[in-house]
Amino acid sequence: MKKEIYTLNQYGSIEINLREMMDKKNITRNALARAINARFEVIDKWYNGHVEKIDADVLARICYVLECTPADIIIYKTTE
């Protein structure tokens, strides 16, 4: 049977856990923004989990600096 989406709640959600990774590496938002050559506001959105669209280039730079993988930062949670 083909899966169809009837409501927004049925397909789960994406959570951003950059805060936890930054705490483990003991790096501030300002330091990360400088290290990946991004504006503080960009990192602040990631840090607070308010990313609307994931920029693959920003994610790659974050992973490079924090020595992690996207799976360490982005988590898919199902509703089932």
mmCIF file with all atom_site columns, C-alpha atoms in Angstrom:
data_model
loop_
_atom_site.group_PDB
_atom_site.id
_atom_site.type_symbol
_atom_site.label_atom_id
_atom_site.label_alt_id
_atom_site.label_comp_id
_atom_site.label_asym_id
_atom_site.label_entity_id
_atom_site.label_seq_id
_atom_site.pdbx_PDB_ins_code
_atom_site.Cartn_x
_atom_site.Cartn_y
_atom_site.Cartn_z
_atom_site.occupancy
_atom_site.B_iso_or_equiv
_atom_site.pdbx_formal_charge
_atom_site.auth_seq_id
_atom_site.auth_comp_id
_atom_site.auth_asym_id
_atom_site.auth_atom_id
_atom_site.pdbx_PDB_model_num
ATOM 1  C CA . MET A 1 1  ? 0.000  0.000  0.000  1.00 0.00 ? 1  MET A CA 1
ATOM 2  C CA . LYS A 1 2  ? 1.261  3.464  -0.857 1.00 0.00 ? 2  LYS A CA 1
ATOM 3  C CA . LYS A 1 3  ? 1.867  5.779  2.105  1.00 0.00 ? 3  LYS A CA 1
ATOM 4  C CA . GLU A 1 4  ? -0.045 9.036  2.029  1.00 0.00 ? 4  GLU A CA 1
ATOM 5  C CA . ILE A 1 5  ? 0.064  12.039 4.303  1.00 0.00 ? 5  ILE A CA 1
ATOM 6  C CA . TYR A 1 6  ? -3.273 13.170 5.680  1.00 0.00 ? 6  TYR A CA 1
ATOM 7  C CA . THR A 1 7  ? -2.129 15.361 8.543  1.00 0.00 ? 7  THR A CA 1
ATOM 8  C CA . LEU A 1 8  ? 1.172  16.916 9.525  1.00 0.00 ? 8  LEU A CA 1
ATOM 9  C CA . ASN A 1 9  ? 1.408  14.745 12.649 1.00 0.00 ? 9  ASN A CA 1
ATOM 10 C CA . GLN A 1 10 ? 1.558  11.417 10.789 1.00 0.00 ? 10 GLN A CA 1
ATOM 11 C CA . TYR A 1 11 ? 5.002  11.655 9.263  1.00 0.00 ? 11 TYR A CA 1
ATOM 12 C CA . GLY A 1 12 ? 7.081  12.620 12.305 1.00 0.00 ? 12 GLY A CA 1
ATOM 13 C CA . SER A 1 13 ? 9.511  15.456 12.757 1.00 0.00 ? 13 SER A CA 1
ATOM 14 C CA . ILE A 1 14 ? 13.154 16.467 12.500 1.00 0.00 ? 14 ILE A CA 1
ATOM 15 C CA . GLU A 1 15 ? 14.994 17.613 15.611 1.00 0.00 ? 15 GLU A CA 1
ATOM 16 C CA . ILE A 1 16 ? 18.257 19.552 15.615 1.00 0.00 ? 16 ILE A CA 1
ATOM 17 C CA . ASN A 1 17 ? 20.618 18.690 18.478 1.00 0.00 ? 17 ASN A CA 1
ATOM 18 C CA . LEU A 1 18 ? 23.463 21.080 17.757 1.00 0.00 ? 18 LEU A CA 1
ATOM 19 C CA . ARG A 1 19 ? 23.375 22.442 21.310 1.00 0.00 ? 19 ARG A CA 1
ATOM 20 C CA . GLU A 1 20 ? 24.315 19.059 22.792 1.00 0.00 ? 20 GLU A CA 1
ATOM 21 C CA . MET A 1 21 ? 27.139 18.544 20.301 1.00 0.00 ? 21 MET A CA 1
ATOM 22 C CA . MET A 1 22 ? 28.521 22.028 20.951 1.00 0.00 ? 22 MET A CA 1
ATOM 23 C CA . ASP A 1 23 ? 28.387 21.450 24.704 1.00 0.00 ? 23 ASP A CA 1
ATOM 24 C CA . LYS A 1 24 ? 30.346 18.201 24.292 1.00 0.00 ? 24 LYS A CA 1
ATOM 25 C CA . LYS A 1 25 ? 33.002 20.016 22.257 1.00 0.00 ? 25 LYS A CA 1
ATOM 26 C CA . ASN A 1 26 ? 32.930 23.065 24.556 1.00 0.00 ? 26 ASN A CA 1
ATOM 27 C CA . ILE A 1 27 ? 32.468 25.575 21.723 1.00 0.00 ? 27 ILE A CA 1
ATOM 28 C CA . THR A 1 28 ? 30.336 28.721 21.755 1.00 0.00 ? 28 THR A CA 1
ATOM 29 C CA . ARG A 1 29 ? 27.947 29.926 19.067 1.00 0.00 ? 29 ARG A CA 1
ATOM 30 C CA . ASN A 1 30 ? 30.257 32.841 18.289 1.00 0.00 ? 30 ASN A CA 1
ATOM 31 C CA . ALA A 1 31 ? 33.280 30.561 17.955 1.00 0.00 ? 31 ALA A CA 1
ATOM 32 C CA . LEU A 1 32 ? 31.408 28.118 15.708 1.00 0.00 ? 32 LEU A CA 1
ATOM 33 C CA . ALA A 1 33 ? 30.067 30.932 13.530 1.00 0.00 ? 33 ALA A CA 1
ATOM 34 C CA . ARG A 1 34 ? 33.594 32.277 13.047 1.00 0.00 ? 34 ARG A CA 1
ATOM 35 C CA . ALA A 1 35 ? 35.027 28.794 12.416 1.00 0.00 ? 35 ALA A CA 1
ATOM 36 C CA . ILE A 1 36 ? 32.533 27.965 9.650  1.00 0.00 ? 36 ILE A CA 1
ATOM 37 C CA . ASN A 1 37 ? 32.402 31.510 8.248  1.00 0.00 ? 37 ASN A CA 1
ATOM 38 C CA . ALA A 1 38 ? 28.685 31.990 8.936  1.00 0.00 ? 38 ALA A CA 1
ATOM 39 C CA . ARG A 1 39 ? 26.614 34.680 10.600 1.00 0.00 ? 39 ARG A CA 1
ATOM 40 C CA . PHE A 1 40 ? 25.839 34.283 14.299 1.00 0.00 ? 40 PHE A CA 1
ATOM 41 C CA . GLU A 1 41 ? 22.105 34.282 13.480 1.00 0.00 ? 41 GLU A CA 1
ATOM 42 C CA . VAL A 1 42 ? 22.516 31.166 11.349 1.00 0.00 ? 42 VAL A CA 1
ATOM 43 C CA . ILE A 1 43 ? 24.244 29.254 14.138 1.00 0.00 ? 43 ILE A CA 1
ATOM 44 C CA . ASP A 1 44 ? 21.773 30.602 16.693 1.00 0.00 ? 44 ASP A CA 1
ATOM 45 C CA . LYS A 1 45 ? 18.872 29.105 14.699 1.00 0.00 ? 45 LYS A CA 1
ATOM 46 C CA . TRP A 1 46 ? 20.639 25.748 14.525 1.00 0.00 ? 46 TRP A CA 1
ATOM 47 C CA . TYR A 1 47 ? 21.576 25.968 18.209 1.00 0.00 ? 47 TYR A CA 1
ATOM 48 C CA . ASN A 1 48 ? 17.963 26.608 19.239 1.00 0.00 ? 48 ASN A CA 1
ATOM 49 C CA . GLY A 1 49 ? 16.535 24.029 16.822 1.00 0.00 ? 49 GLY A CA 1
ATOM 50 C CA . HIS A 1 50 ? 14.648 26.606 14.739 1.00 0.00 ? 50 HIS A CA 1
ATOM 51 C CA . VAL A 1 51 ? 15.999 25.620 11.320 1.00 0.00 ? 51 VAL A CA 1
ATOM 52 C CA . GLU A 1 52 ? 13.309 25.779 8.645  1.00 0.00 ? 52 GLU A CA 1
ATOM 53 C CA . LYS A 1 53 ? 15.425 24.548 5.732  1.00 0.00 ? 53 LYS A CA 1
ATOM 54 C CA . ILE A 1 54 ? 18.616 22.572 6.145  1.00 0.00 ? 54 ILE A CA 1
ATOM 55 C CA . ASP A 1 55 ? 21.503 24.032 4.160  1.00 0.00 ? 55 ASP A CA 1
ATOM 56 C CA . ALA A 1 56 ? 23.754 21.083 3.280  1.00 0.00 ? 56 ALA A CA 1
ATOM 57 C CA . ASP A 1 57 ? 26.831 23.317 2.988  1.00 0.00 ? 57 ASP A CA 1
ATOM 58 C CA . VAL A 1 58 ? 26.313 24.802 6.461  1.00 0.00 ? 58 VAL A CA 1
ATOM 59 C CA . LEU A 1 59 ? 25.720 21.314 7.860  1.00 0.00 ? 59 LEU A CA 1
ATOM 60 C CA . ALA A 1 60 ? 28.910 20.015 6.232  1.00 0.00 ? 60 ALA A CA 1
ATOM 61 C CA . ARG A 1 61 ? 30.955 22.888 7.674  1.00 0.00 ? 61 ARG A CA 1
ATOM 62 C CA . ILE A 1 62 ? 29.460 22.347 11.145 1.00 0.00 ? 62 ILE A CA 1
ATOM 63 C CA . CYS A 1 63 ? 30.271 18.627 10.974 1.00 0.00 ? 63 CYS A CA 1
ATOM 64 C CA . TYR A 1 64 ? 33.816 19.343 9.800  1.00 0.00 ? 64 TYR A CA 1
ATOM 65 C CA . VAL A 1 65 ? 34.543 21.740 12.666 1.00 0.00 ? 65 VAL A CA 1
ATOM 66 C CA . LEU A 1 66 ? 32.819 19.639 15.344 1.00 0.00 ? 66 LEU A CA 1
ATOM 67 C CA . GLU A 1 67 ? 34.259 16.376 13.936 1.00 0.00 ? 67 GLU A CA 1
ATOM 68 C CA . CYS A 1 68 ? 30.869 14.683 13.829 1.00 0.00 ? 68 CYS A CA 1
ATOM 69 C CA . THR A 1 69 ? 28.336 13.381 11.314 1.00 0.00 ? 69 THR A CA 1
ATOM 70 C CA . PRO A 1 70 ? 24.936 14.802 10.323 1.00 0.00 ? 70 PRO A CA 1
ATOM 71 C CA . ALA A 1 71 ? 23.342 11.935 12.268 1.00 0.00 ? 71 ALA A CA 1
ATOM 72 C CA . ASP A 1 72 ? 24.897 13.364 15.442 1.00 0.00 ? 72 ASP A CA 1
ATOM 73 C CA . ILE A 1 73 ? 23.054 16.645 14.886 1.00 0.00 ? 73 ILE A CA 1
ATOM 74 C CA . ILE A 1 74 ? 19.840 15.771 13.026 1.00 0.00 ? 74 ILE A CA 1
ATOM 75 C CA . ILE A 1 75 ? 17.363 13.232 14.391 1.00 0.00 ? 75 ILE A CA 1
ATOM 76 C CA . TYR A 1 76 ? 14.189 11.992 12.712 1.00 0.00 ? 76 TYR A CA 1
ATOM 77 C CA . LYS A 1 77 ? 11.432 11.153 15.187 1.00 0.00 ? 77 LYS A CA 1
ATOM 78 C CA . THR A 1 78 ? 8.380  9.184  14.115 1.00 0.00 ? 78 THR A CA 1
ATOM 79 C CA . THR A 1 79 ? 4.967  9.456  15.689 1.00 0.00 ? 79 THR A CA 1
ATOM 80 C CA . GLU A 1 80 ? 4.459  5.686  15.743 1.00 0.00 ? 80 GLU A CA 1
#
